[in-house]
Amino acid sequence: MKEQKIGVHDTSVRLAKLSSLVNRAEEIFEENDVVCTTDLEDLFSEVPVEGVKSGKGPYPYSILYREIYMAHLNFLKQVFMDYSKKTMGNGVEFISFTLDTGEYVIFEGEENRVSLPMPHGVTSAHTHPGICLFSNPDLETADNLLIKGYFSIGVMNPECALILYRNGPYTLEDRDSLLDLASKVKKAKTLEELTKAYNSFRAPNLVMSLNRL
C-alpha cells in the first residue's frame, strides 16, 4: 500500500497565513486600486478598506511573496527532507502539497515519477533521485499549479532544492516564458543544453532559485 500522510506543521500553518494575506492584498488592489502594506502578520491601508487595519505597515505587501518562498524552503527542510532521502534509496518519488487550511499532504508515487490530481493549495514539491532540475512535464505541471493560484513549486533531493515561485500575479507573459522553458528543456539533449535553457529563463513575476540544503 502506498504511503500517504496528512499533517500540520508550523511551516504549513505559516504558508496558509501568508497566502491568505497576499490573496487579500491582490483582491484589494484589483477592486480598489489600493496597495496595502504589511508587518508580515496583518495588512494595513491608509485608505479605509474592510477587514484591513488602518495605517501603514513597515513593508509593501509584495514582500510576502518572498516570505512564502522562504517558508516553503523551510517546509522542505523540516518536513519533506526524510521523504527525499527515501527517494534516494529506492527511486520512488513523493509529492507534497501545503493547503490554505494550514495542513499538508504527502503522497507516494512510482519509481522515478509521481502523478496524481492536484488539489487547490499554496505550495507543492516533489522529490527526485537525481539532479535538482524540473523536467518538461514538471514545468507543464507547474504552469497548471500557478493557474490554480499556487505560489511556489519545488523539486528536491537531500542536497538541493530548486524552487520556482511567484513574485507577483501569474501573467500571460510569465506563462509564455515558463512554457518556452518547458519546450527548451524537452529539446535539450545534453546537460550543457539543459543548463543553457535554465540560464536563459526570464519572467516578469517568476523567480527560479536553487538552494543548497
PDB file of C-alpha atoms in Angstrom:
ATOM      1  CA  MET A   1       0.000   0.000   0.000  1.00  0.00           C
ATOM      2  CA  LYS A   2       1.357   3.406  -0.986  1.00  0.00           C
ATOM      3  CA  GLU A   3       2.420   5.781   1.759  1.00  0.00           C
ATOM      4  CA  GLN A   4       0.436   8.954   2.362  1.00  0.00           C
ATOM      5  CA  LYS A   5       0.296  11.468   5.163  1.00  0.00           C
ATOM      6  CA  ILE A   6      -1.875  14.389   6.234  1.00  0.00           C
ATOM      7  CA  GLY A   7      -0.451  16.631   8.919  1.00  0.00           C
ATOM      8  CA  VAL A   8       0.029  20.104  10.332  1.00  0.00           C
ATOM      9  CA  HIS A   9       3.379  21.814  10.876  1.00  0.00           C
ATOM     10  CA  ASP A  10       4.416  25.323  11.857  1.00  0.00           C
ATOM     11  CA  THR A  11       5.651  25.913   8.315  1.00  0.00           C
ATOM     12  CA  SER A  12       2.422  24.762   6.652  1.00  0.00           C
ATOM     13  CA  VAL A  13       0.365  26.945   9.008  1.00  0.00           C
ATOM     14  CA  ARG A  14       2.637  29.889   8.200  1.00  0.00           C
ATOM     15  CA  LEU A  15       2.252  29.290   4.477  1.00  0.00           C
ATOM     16  CA  ALA A  16      -1.531  29.324   4.757  1.00  0.00           C
ATOM     17  CA  LYS A  17      -1.411  32.602   6.712  1.00  0.00           C
ATOM     18  CA  LEU A  18       0.943  34.300   4.258  1.00  0.00           C
ATOM     19  CA  SER A  19      -1.010  33.164   1.199  1.00  0.00           C
ATOM     20  CA  SER A  20      -4.223  34.489   2.747  1.00  0.00           C
ATOM     21  CA  LEU A  21      -2.594  37.911   3.192  1.00  0.00           C
ATOM     22  CA  VAL A  22      -1.341  38.009  -0.396  1.00  0.00           C
ATOM     23  CA  ASN A  23      -4.657  36.888  -1.875  1.00  0.00           C
ATOM     24  CA  ARG A  24      -6.487  39.562   0.104  1.00  0.00           C
ATOM     25  CA  ALA A  25      -3.958  42.244  -0.876  1.00  0.00           C
ATOM     26  CA  GLU A  26      -4.240  41.311  -4.562  1.00  0.00           C
ATOM     27  CA  GLU A  27      -8.034  41.399  -4.300  1.00  0.00           C
ATOM     28  CA  ILE A  28      -7.962  44.858  -2.686  1.00  0.00           C
ATOM     29  CA  PHE A  29      -5.650  46.192  -5.385  1.00  0.00           C
ATOM     30  CA  GLU A  30      -7.838  44.831  -8.198  1.00  0.00           C
ATOM     31  CA  GLU A  31     -11.099  46.108  -6.682  1.00  0.00           C
ATOM     32  CA  ASN A  32      -9.990  49.389  -5.080  1.00  0.00           C
ATOM     33  CA  ASP A  33      -6.631  50.246  -6.682  1.00  0.00           C
ATOM     34  CA  VAL A  34      -5.189  50.408  -3.153  1.00  0.00           C
ATOM     35  CA  VAL A  35      -1.735  48.976  -2.426  1.00  0.00           C
ATOM     36  CA  CYS A  36      -1.618  47.511   1.060  1.00  0.00           C
ATOM     37  CA  THR A  37       1.381  47.323   3.350  1.00  0.00           C
ATOM     38  CA  THR A  38       2.159  44.634   5.911  1.00  0.00           C
ATOM     39  CA  ASP A  39       4.050  43.745   9.078  1.00  0.00           C
ATOM     40  CA  LEU A  40       4.103  40.087   7.894  1.00  0.00           C
ATOM     41  CA  GLU A  41       1.182  39.305  10.208  1.00  0.00           C
ATOM     42  CA  ASP A  42      -1.557  41.706   9.025  1.00  0.00           C
ATOM     43  CA  LEU A  43      -2.411  44.018   6.143  1.00  0.00           C
ATOM     44  CA  PHE A  44      -2.607  47.784   6.514  1.00  0.00           C
ATOM     45  CA  SER A  45      -4.145  50.516   4.389  1.00  0.00           C
ATOM     46  CA  GLU A  46      -4.115  54.297   4.760  1.00  0.00           C
ATOM     47  CA  VAL A  47      -7.404  54.289   2.866  1.00  0.00           C
ATOM     48  CA  PRO A  48     -10.340  52.678   4.723  1.00  0.00           C
ATOM     49  CA  VAL A  49     -10.777  49.089   3.491  1.00  0.00           C
ATOM     50  CA  GLU A  50     -12.992  46.480   5.125  1.00  0.00           C
ATOM     51  CA  GLY A  51     -11.075  43.854   7.075  1.00  0.00           C
ATOM     52  CA  VAL A  52      -7.735  45.668   6.857  1.00  0.00           C
ATOM     53  CA  LYS A  53      -6.029  47.558   9.665  1.00  0.00           C
ATOM     54  CA  SER A  54      -5.797  51.325   9.367  1.00  0.00           C
ATOM     55  CA  GLY A  55      -2.335  52.783   8.971  1.00  0.00           C
ATOM     56  CA  LYS A  56       0.917  51.839   7.292  1.00  0.00           C
ATOM     57  CA  GLY A  57       2.943  48.672   7.813  1.00  0.00           C
ATOM     58  CA  PRO A  58       6.740  48.611   7.556  1.00  0.00           C
ATOM     59  CA  TYR A  59       6.795  46.639   4.265  1.00  0.00           C
ATOM     60  CA  PRO A  60       4.986  46.671   0.914  1.00  0.00           C
ATOM     61  CA  TYR A  61       2.733  43.632   0.646  1.00  0.00           C
ATOM     62  CA  SER A  62       4.870  42.353  -2.237  1.00  0.00           C
ATOM     63  CA  ILE A  63       7.456  41.176   0.323  1.00  0.00           C
ATOM     64  CA  LEU A  64       5.000  38.403   1.232  1.00  0.00           C
ATOM     65  CA  TYR A  65       5.785  36.510  -1.985  1.00  0.00           C
ATOM     66  CA  ARG A  66       9.381  36.022  -0.896  1.00  0.00           C
ATOM     67  CA  GLU A  67       8.226  35.157   2.630  1.00  0.00           C
ATOM     68  CA  ILE A  68       6.151  32.343   1.119  1.00  0.00           C
ATOM     69  CA  TYR A  69       9.183  31.093  -0.781  1.00  0.00           C
ATOM     70  CA  MET A  70      11.283  31.121   2.402  1.00  0.00           C
ATOM     71  CA  ALA A  71       8.566  29.332   4.402  1.00  0.00           C
ATOM     72  CA  HIS A  72       8.272  26.730   1.636  1.00  0.00           C
ATOM     73  CA  LEU A  73      12.033  26.156   1.736  1.00  0.00           C
ATOM     74  CA  ASN A  74      11.792  25.654   5.499  1.00  0.00           C
ATOM     75  CA  PHE A  75       8.954  23.166   4.968  1.00  0.00           C
ATOM     76  CA  LEU A  76      11.134  21.182   2.577  1.00  0.00           C
ATOM     77  CA  LYS A  77      13.991  21.111   5.087  1.00  0.00           C
ATOM     78  CA  GLN A  78      11.913  20.332   8.160  1.00  0.00           C
ATOM     79  CA  VAL A  79       9.118  18.107   6.835  1.00  0.00           C
ATOM     80  CA  PHE A  80       9.893  16.810   3.349  1.00  0.00           C
ATOM     81  CA  MET A  81      13.599  16.010   3.721  1.00  0.00           C
ATOM     82  CA  ASP A  82      13.013  12.488   5.090  1.00  0.00           C
ATOM     83  CA  TYR A  83      10.941  11.617   2.013  1.00  0.00           C
ATOM     84  CA  SER A  84      13.685  12.935  -0.231  1.00  0.00           C
ATOM     85  CA  LYS A  85      16.129  10.576   1.478  1.00  0.00           C
ATOM     86  CA  LYS A  86      13.749   7.667   0.846  1.00  0.00           C
ATOM     87  CA  THR A  87      13.697   8.548  -2.857  1.00  0.00           C
ATOM     88  CA  MET A  88      17.482   8.481  -2.984  1.00  0.00           C
ATOM     89  CA  GLY A  89      17.368   4.988  -1.518  1.00  0.00           C
ATOM     90  CA  ASN A  90      14.829   3.322  -3.811  1.00  0.00           C
ATOM     91  CA  GLY A  91      13.966   5.792  -6.593  1.00  0.00           C
ATOM     92  CA  VAL A  92      10.304   6.095  -5.548  1.00  0.00           C
ATOM     93  CA  GLU A  93       9.237   9.734  -5.701  1.00  0.00           C
ATOM     94  CA  PHE A  94       6.971  11.622  -3.298  1.00  0.00           C
ATOM     95  CA  ILE A  95       4.936  14.785  -3.769  1.00  0.00           C
ATOM     96  CA  SER A  96       3.829  17.274  -1.126  1.00  0.00           C
ATOM     97  CA  PHE A  97       1.185  19.987  -1.047  1.00  0.00           C
ATOM     98  CA  THR A  98       0.567  22.655   1.556  1.00  0.00           C
ATOM     99  CA  LEU A  99      -3.053  23.775   1.715  1.00  0.00           C
ATOM    100  CA  ASP A 100      -4.808  27.011   2.607  1.00  0.00           C
ATOM    101  CA  THR A 101      -6.223  25.215   5.667  1.00  0.00           C
ATOM    102  CA  GLY A 102      -2.735  25.045   7.200  1.00  0.00           C
ATOM    103  CA  GLU A 103      -2.459  21.315   6.596  1.00  0.00           C
ATOM    104  CA  TYR A 104      -0.007  19.498   4.357  1.00  0.00           C
ATOM    105  CA  VAL A 105      -0.393  16.256   2.436  1.00  0.00           C
ATOM    106  CA  ILE A 106       2.293  13.911   1.129  1.00  0.00           C
ATOM    107  CA  PHE A 107       1.718  11.117  -1.394  1.00  0.00           C
ATOM    108  CA  GLU A 108       3.959   8.307  -2.587  1.00  0.00           C
ATOM    109  CA  GLY A 109       4.305   7.918  -6.333  1.00  0.00           C
ATOM    110  CA  GLU A 110       6.137   5.429  -8.526  1.00  0.00           C
ATOM    111  CA  GLU A 111       9.783   4.806  -9.239  1.00  0.00           C
ATOM    112  CA  ASN A 112      11.151   7.909 -10.988  1.00  0.00           C
ATOM    113  CA  ARG A 113       7.749   9.567 -11.294  1.00  0.00           C
ATOM    114  CA  VAL A 114       4.766  10.810  -9.362  1.00  0.00           C
ATOM    115  CA  SER A 115       1.435  11.816 -10.849  1.00  0.00           C
ATOM    116  CA  LEU A 116      -1.973  12.499  -9.321  1.00  0.00           C
ATOM    117  CA  PRO A 117      -4.759  15.133  -9.364  1.00  0.00           C
ATOM    118  CA  MET A 118      -3.543  18.449  -7.966  1.00  0.00           C
ATOM    119  CA  PRO A 119      -5.622  19.920  -5.119  1.00  0.00           C
ATOM    120  CA  HIS A 120      -6.055  23.650  -4.629  1.00  0.00           C
ATOM    121  CA  GLY A 121      -3.218  24.765  -2.402  1.00  0.00           C
ATOM    122  CA  VAL A 122      -0.350  27.121  -1.640  1.00  0.00           C
ATOM    123  CA  THR A 123       2.831  25.209  -2.483  1.00  0.00           C
ATOM    124  CA  SER A 124       3.909  21.910  -4.000  1.00  0.00           C
ATOM    125  CA  ALA A 125       7.165  19.993  -4.328  1.00  0.00           C
ATOM    126  CA  HIS A 126       8.288  16.552  -5.335  1.00  0.00           C
ATOM    127  CA  THR A 127      11.413  14.519  -4.788  1.00  0.00           C
ATOM    128  CA  HIS A 128      13.943  13.491  -7.424  1.00  0.00           C
ATOM    129  CA  PRO A 129      16.556  10.734  -7.175  1.00  0.00           C
ATOM    130  CA  GLY A 130      18.824  12.766  -9.482  1.00  0.00           C
ATOM    131  CA  ILE A 131      19.622  16.422 -10.161  1.00  0.00           C
ATOM    132  CA  CYS A 132      17.545  19.324  -8.852  1.00  0.00           C
ATOM    133  CA  LEU A 133      16.016  20.352 -12.170  1.00  0.00           C
ATOM    134  CA  PHE A 134      12.433  20.316 -13.383  1.00  0.00           C
ATOM    135  CA  SER A 135      11.671  18.011 -16.297  1.00  0.00           C
ATOM    136  CA  ASN A 136       9.481  19.163 -19.168  1.00  0.00           C
ATOM    137  CA  PRO A 137       6.356  17.518 -17.621  1.00  0.00           C
ATOM    138  CA  ASP A 138       7.280  19.102 -14.261  1.00  0.00           C
ATOM    139  CA  LEU A 139       7.262  22.565 -15.829  1.00  0.00           C
ATOM    140  CA  GLU A 140       3.920  21.924 -17.544  1.00  0.00           C
ATOM    141  CA  THR A 141       2.512  20.804 -14.180  1.00  0.00           C
ATOM    142  CA  ALA A 142       3.954  23.958 -12.592  1.00  0.00           C
ATOM    143  CA  ASP A 143       2.009  26.021 -15.135  1.00  0.00           C
ATOM    144  CA  ASN A 144      -1.220  24.256 -14.135  1.00  0.00           C
ATOM    145  CA  LEU A 145      -0.497  24.826 -10.442  1.00  0.00           C
ATOM    146  CA  LEU A 146       0.268  28.511 -10.949  1.00  0.00           C
ATOM    147  CA  ILE A 147      -3.003  28.909 -12.837  1.00  0.00           C
ATOM    148  CA  LYS A 148      -4.728  27.314  -9.821  1.00  0.00           C
ATOM    149  CA  GLY A 149      -3.191  30.011  -7.607  1.00  0.00           C
ATOM    150  CA  TYR A 150      -0.145  28.232  -6.183  1.00  0.00           C
ATOM    151  CA  PHE A 151       2.733  30.430  -5.083  1.00  0.00           C
ATOM    152  CA  SER A 152       5.747  28.112  -5.010  1.00  0.00           C
ATOM    153  CA  ILE A 153       6.672  24.828  -6.728  1.00  0.00           C
ATOM    154  CA  GLY A 154       9.820  22.848  -5.982  1.00  0.00           C
ATOM    155  CA  VAL A 155      11.870  19.781  -6.784  1.00  0.00           C
ATOM    156  CA  MET A 156      14.434  18.453  -4.321  1.00  0.00           C
ATOM    157  CA  ASN A 157      16.931  15.810  -3.360  1.00  0.00           C
ATOM    158  CA  PRO A 158      18.710  15.667   0.020  1.00  0.00           C
ATOM    159  CA  GLU A 159      21.388  18.117  -1.123  1.00  0.00           C
ATOM    160  CA  CYS A 160      19.460  20.782  -3.025  1.00  0.00           C
ATOM    161  CA  ALA A 161      16.071  22.240  -3.864  1.00  0.00           C
ATOM    162  CA  LEU A 162      15.108  24.163  -6.984  1.00  0.00           C
ATOM    163  CA  ILE A 163      12.122  26.389  -6.284  1.00  0.00           C
ATOM    164  CA  LEU A 164      10.025  28.321  -8.795  1.00  0.00           C
ATOM    165  CA  TYR A 165       7.973  30.967  -7.038  1.00  0.00           C
ATOM    166  CA  ARG A 166       5.698  33.857  -7.841  1.00  0.00           C
ATOM    167  CA  ASN A 167       6.873  37.385  -7.111  1.00  0.00           C
ATOM    168  CA  GLY A 168       3.561  38.840  -8.242  1.00  0.00           C
ATOM    169  CA  PRO A 169       0.407  37.742 -10.084  1.00  0.00           C
ATOM    170  CA  TYR A 170       0.896  34.987 -12.679  1.00  0.00           C
ATOM    171  CA  THR A 171       0.582  36.804 -16.018  1.00  0.00           C
ATOM    172  CA  LEU A 172       0.378  35.707 -19.647  1.00  0.00           C
ATOM    173  CA  GLU A 173       3.979  36.897 -20.086  1.00  0.00           C
ATOM    174  CA  ASP A 174       5.037  34.652 -17.198  1.00  0.00           C
ATOM    175  CA  ARG A 175       3.184  31.722 -18.705  1.00  0.00           C
ATOM    176  CA  ASP A 176       4.758  32.242 -22.127  1.00  0.00           C
ATOM    177  CA  SER A 177       8.227  32.295 -20.529  1.00  0.00           C
ATOM    178  CA  LEU A 178       7.563  29.170 -18.476  1.00  0.00           C
ATOM    179  CA  LEU A 179       6.172  27.183 -21.406  1.00  0.00           C
ATOM    180  CA  ASP A 180       9.074  28.340 -23.564  1.00  0.00           C
ATOM    181  CA  LEU A 181      11.441  26.943 -20.928  1.00  0.00           C
ATOM    182  CA  ALA A 182       9.469  23.680 -20.920  1.00  0.00           C
ATOM    183  CA  SER A 183       9.910  23.444 -24.698  1.00  0.00           C
ATOM    184  CA  LYS A 184      13.658  24.096 -24.460  1.00  0.00           C
ATOM    185  CA  VAL A 185      14.036  21.508 -21.683  1.00  0.00           C
ATOM    186  CA  LYS A 186      12.183  18.939 -23.785  1.00  0.00           C
ATOM    187  CA  LYS A 187      14.522  19.536 -26.734  1.00  0.00           C
ATOM    188  CA  ALA A 188      17.746  19.541 -24.672  1.00  0.00           C
ATOM    189  CA  LYS A 189      19.958  16.533 -25.416  1.00  0.00           C
ATOM    190  CA  THR A 190      22.888  17.317 -23.103  1.00  0.00           C
ATOM    191  CA  LEU A 191      23.404  18.745 -19.625  1.00  0.00           C
ATOM    192  CA  GLU A 192      25.026  21.774 -21.256  1.00  0.00           C
ATOM    193  CA  GLU A 193      21.897  22.443 -23.331  1.00  0.00           C
ATOM    194  CA  LEU A 194      19.731  21.942 -20.261  1.00  0.00           C
ATOM    195  CA  THR A 195      21.824  24.389 -18.228  1.00  0.00           C
ATOM    196  CA  LYS A 196      21.703  26.937 -21.054  1.00  0.00           C
ATOM    197  CA  ALA A 197      17.901  26.671 -21.172  1.00  0.00           C
ATOM    198  CA  TYR A 198      17.592  27.334 -17.463  1.00  0.00           C
ATOM    199  CA  ASN A 199      20.098  30.197 -17.512  1.00  0.00           C
ATOM    200  CA  SER A 200      18.076  31.907 -20.251  1.00  0.00           C
ATOM    201  CA  PHE A 201      14.835  31.822 -18.254  1.00  0.00           C
ATOM    202  CA  ARG A 202      13.390  35.265 -17.549  1.00  0.00           C
ATOM    203  CA  ALA A 203       9.837  36.070 -16.464  1.00  0.00           C
ATOM    204  CA  PRO A 204       8.309  39.277 -15.029  1.00  0.00           C
ATOM    205  CA  ASN A 205       6.776  37.693 -11.920  1.00  0.00           C
ATOM    206  CA  LEU A 206       8.504  34.310 -11.618  1.00  0.00           C
ATOM    207  CA  VAL A 207      11.770  33.583  -9.819  1.00  0.00           C
ATOM    208  CA  MET A 208      13.821  30.387 -10.095  1.00  0.00           C
ATOM    209  CA  SER A 209      16.001  29.776  -7.035  1.00  0.00           C
ATOM    210  CA  LEU A 210      18.482  26.928  -6.468  1.00  0.00           C
ATOM    211  CA  ASN A 211      19.132  26.255  -2.778  1.00  0.00           C
ATOM    212  CA  ARG A 212      21.771  24.071  -1.130  1.00  0.00           C
ATOM    213  CA  LEU A 213      20.347  22.097   1.791  1.00  0.00           C
TER     214      LEU A 213
END
